[in-house]
């Protein structure tokens, strides 16, 4: 025969008695609708750029989201003074985005010690300077295995990104 402590240990966990399913479902659908609306706004915002072939940035195999684009601009655009020890683009934002789009043509290469991939694309003209201050014409785009772009910057990867 089991002791009361052993019986308690074997008993299934009690359900949360304060779970309000109706409220929970309303919040779930509100979040879902908001997420869909934000996705639509993001697509429309990218379409406002003076750029051809916008859809190439929104493929499932090569996807540039608004939060990633904000990261790239905040960290790697010369007009934003944050993160001074990083490479900076010295070209206008529509060109940065066009070059990210064009980098998709490159074969992805694995990044050592990482599960991410990189595409390195040469613009043929100076696009900025790398983290050491050298003028470069090369853009590196880092993505995950599914193609979601994580970051992009002028120059090459000098250390592993994990």
Tab-separated table of C-alpha atoms in Angstrom:
chain	number	residue	atom	x	y	z
A	1	UNK	CA	0.000	0.000	0.000
A	2	UNK	CA	1.249	3.482	-0.898
A	3	UNK	CA	1.789	6.187	1.634
A	4	UNK	CA	-0.127	9.474	1.221
A	5	UNK	CA	3.112	11.148	0.029
A	6	UNK	CA	3.640	8.478	-2.649
A	7	UNK	CA	0.004	8.778	-3.749
A	8	UNK	CA	0.406	12.536	-4.069
A	9	UNK	CA	3.581	12.111	-6.133
A	10	UNK	CA	1.809	9.748	-8.557
A	11	UNK	CA	-1.373	11.806	-8.906
A	12	UNK	CA	-1.791	13.818	-12.111
A	13	UNK	CA	-1.159	17.534	-11.683
A	14	UNK	CA	-4.335	19.503	-10.966
A	15	UNK	CA	-5.669	21.721	-13.724
A	16	UNK	CA	-5.360	25.430	-13.182
A	17	UNK	CA	-8.797	26.300	-11.747
A	18	UNK	CA	-8.576	29.956	-12.827
A	19	UNK	CA	-8.135	29.270	-16.558
A	20	UNK	CA	-10.633	31.398	-18.450
A	21	UNK	CA	-10.753	29.743	-21.850
A	22	UNK	CA	-13.047	32.317	-23.454
A	23	UNK	CA	-10.778	35.184	-22.417
A	24	UNK	CA	-7.681	33.242	-23.436
A	25	UNK	CA	-9.163	32.596	-26.912
A	26	UNK	CA	-10.077	36.285	-27.333
A	27	UNK	CA	-6.485	37.278	-26.524
A	28	UNK	CA	-5.106	34.598	-28.867
A	29	UNK	CA	-7.231	35.854	-31.770
A	30	UNK	CA	-6.365	39.477	-30.986
A	31	UNK	CA	-2.665	38.617	-31.074
A	32	UNK	CA	-3.155	36.665	-34.310
A	33	UNK	CA	-5.042	39.532	-35.971
A	34	UNK	CA	-2.438	42.046	-34.786
A	35	UNK	CA	0.406	39.880	-36.062
A	36	UNK	CA	-1.279	39.563	-39.460
A	37	UNK	CA	-1.909	43.325	-39.607
A	38	UNK	CA	1.731	44.048	-38.696
A	39	UNK	CA	2.911	41.647	-41.403
A	40	UNK	CA	0.773	43.471	-43.965
A	41	UNK	CA	2.119	46.841	-42.755
A	42	UNK	CA	5.687	45.565	-43.029
A	43	UNK	CA	5.155	44.451	-46.630
A	44	UNK	CA	3.528	47.772	-47.545
A	45	UNK	CA	6.376	49.677	-45.887
A	46	UNK	CA	8.983	47.830	-47.969
A	47	UNK	CA	6.959	48.566	-51.113
A	48	UNK	CA	7.342	52.307	-50.444
A	49	UNK	CA	11.082	52.054	-51.143
A	50	UNK	CA	12.219	53.195	-54.602
A	51	UNK	CA	13.267	49.642	-55.471
A	52	UNK	CA	12.375	47.055	-58.101
A	53	UNK	CA	11.636	43.425	-57.306
A	54	UNK	CA	10.393	43.964	-53.730
A	55	UNK	CA	8.962	40.437	-53.627
A	56	UNK	CA	12.472	38.976	-53.761
A	57	UNK	CA	12.977	40.239	-50.199
A	58	UNK	CA	9.830	38.517	-48.973
A	59	UNK	CA	10.395	34.977	-50.258
A	60	UNK	CA	10.191	32.196	-47.752
A	61	UNK	CA	13.713	31.206	-48.764
A	62	UNK	CA	15.109	34.773	-48.424
A	63	UNK	CA	13.136	36.876	-45.978
A	64	UNK	CA	13.953	40.372	-44.728
A	65	UNK	CA	11.680	41.361	-41.835
A	66	UNK	CA	11.169	44.832	-40.432
A	67	UNK	CA	12.911	44.064	-37.133
A	68	UNK	CA	15.939	42.710	-39.003
A	69	UNK	CA	16.032	45.743	-41.269
A	70	UNK	CA	15.808	48.002	-38.207
A	71	UNK	CA	18.726	46.068	-36.660
A	72	UNK	CA	20.820	46.486	-39.823
A	73	UNK	CA	20.108	50.219	-40.030
A	74	UNK	CA	20.641	50.827	-36.312
A	75	UNK	CA	23.904	48.936	-36.163
A	76	UNK	CA	25.412	49.380	-39.639
A	77	UNK	CA	24.172	52.649	-41.177
A	78	UNK	CA	26.623	55.544	-41.020
A	79	UNK	CA	23.949	58.091	-40.081
A	80	UNK	CA	23.239	56.244	-36.811
A	81	UNK	CA	26.058	56.764	-34.330
A	82	UNK	CA	25.357	53.705	-32.180
A	83	UNK	CA	27.752	50.738	-32.283
A	84	UNK	CA	30.873	52.605	-33.431
A	85	UNK	CA	33.059	49.467	-33.619
A	86	UNK	CA	31.003	47.869	-36.397
A	87	UNK	CA	31.113	48.146	-40.163
A	88	UNK	CA	28.985	50.965	-41.559
A	89	UNK	CA	27.188	51.356	-44.875
A	90	UNK	CA	27.852	54.735	-46.487
A	91	UNK	CA	25.216	54.263	-49.193
A	92	UNK	CA	21.532	55.154	-49.024
A	93	UNK	CA	19.033	52.721	-47.521
A	94	UNK	CA	17.356	51.746	-50.840
A	95	UNK	CA	20.788	50.662	-52.123
A	96	UNK	CA	21.494	48.662	-48.964
A	97	UNK	CA	18.214	46.815	-49.409
A	98	UNK	CA	18.791	46.301	-53.139
A	99	UNK	CA	22.227	44.822	-52.426
A	100	UNK	CA	20.770	42.525	-49.764
A	101	UNK	CA	18.224	41.407	-52.346
A	102	UNK	CA	20.960	40.863	-54.945
A	103	UNK	CA	23.110	38.862	-52.514
A	104	UNK	CA	20.532	36.066	-52.730
A	105	UNK	CA	22.138	35.117	-56.065
A	106	UNK	CA	25.255	34.000	-54.193
A	107	UNK	CA	25.605	30.439	-52.988
A	108	UNK	CA	25.182	30.282	-49.192
A	109	UNK	CA	28.260	29.204	-47.269
A	110	UNK	CA	28.253	27.838	-43.729
A	111	UNK	CA	29.655	30.067	-41.012
A	112	UNK	CA	32.249	28.168	-38.968
A	113	UNK	CA	31.087	27.291	-35.455
A	114	UNK	CA	27.524	28.387	-36.262
A	115	UNK	CA	24.311	26.957	-37.663
A	116	UNK	CA	23.863	30.114	-39.773
A	117	UNK	CA	24.818	30.738	-43.386
A	118	UNK	CA	26.487	33.662	-45.118
A	119	UNK	CA	26.300	35.087	-48.590
A	120	UNK	CA	29.114	37.414	-49.599
A	121	UNK	CA	28.385	39.730	-52.512
A	122	UNK	CA	30.695	42.246	-54.192
A	123	UNK	CA	28.864	45.406	-55.255
A	124	UNK	CA	31.741	46.451	-57.512
A	125	UNK	CA	31.936	49.862	-55.844
A	126	UNK	CA	32.548	51.101	-52.306
A	127	UNK	CA	29.499	50.573	-50.103
A	128	UNK	CA	30.962	51.434	-46.706
A	129	UNK	CA	33.730	50.485	-44.351
A	130	UNK	CA	34.346	47.364	-42.296
A	131	UNK	CA	34.818	47.105	-38.543
A	132	UNK	CA	38.519	47.943	-38.959
A	133	UNK	CA	37.778	51.153	-40.903
A	134	UNK	CA	38.782	49.842	-44.349
A	135	UNK	CA	36.686	50.926	-47.332
A	136	UNK	CA	34.946	47.847	-48.784
A	137	UNK	CA	32.766	46.909	-51.725
A	138	UNK	CA	31.705	43.591	-50.182
A	139	UNK	CA	28.442	42.920	-48.364
A	140	UNK	CA	27.937	39.927	-46.062
A	141	UNK	CA	24.388	38.750	-45.399
A	142	UNK	CA	23.832	36.263	-42.580
A	143	UNK	CA	20.721	34.081	-42.602
A	144	UNK	CA	19.440	31.037	-40.822
A	145	UNK	CA	19.050	27.713	-42.637
A	146	UNK	CA	15.472	28.584	-43.629
A	147	UNK	CA	16.582	31.828	-45.311
A	148	UNK	CA	15.413	34.333	-42.703
A	149	UNK	CA	17.935	37.157	-42.846
A	150	UNK	CA	19.552	37.819	-39.477
A	151	UNK	CA	21.904	40.690	-40.334
A	152	UNK	CA	23.881	42.292	-43.138
A	153	UNK	CA	26.969	44.470	-43.008
A	154	UNK	CA	29.799	45.769	-45.178
A	155	UNK	CA	32.904	43.578	-45.183
A	156	UNK	CA	33.556	40.023	-44.135
A	157	UNK	CA	32.885	38.080	-40.961
A	158	UNK	CA	36.011	38.383	-38.807
A	159	UNK	CA	34.760	36.230	-35.965
A	160	UNK	CA	32.140	33.453	-35.727
A	161	UNK	CA	28.510	34.444	-35.287
A	162	UNK	CA	26.613	31.901	-33.274
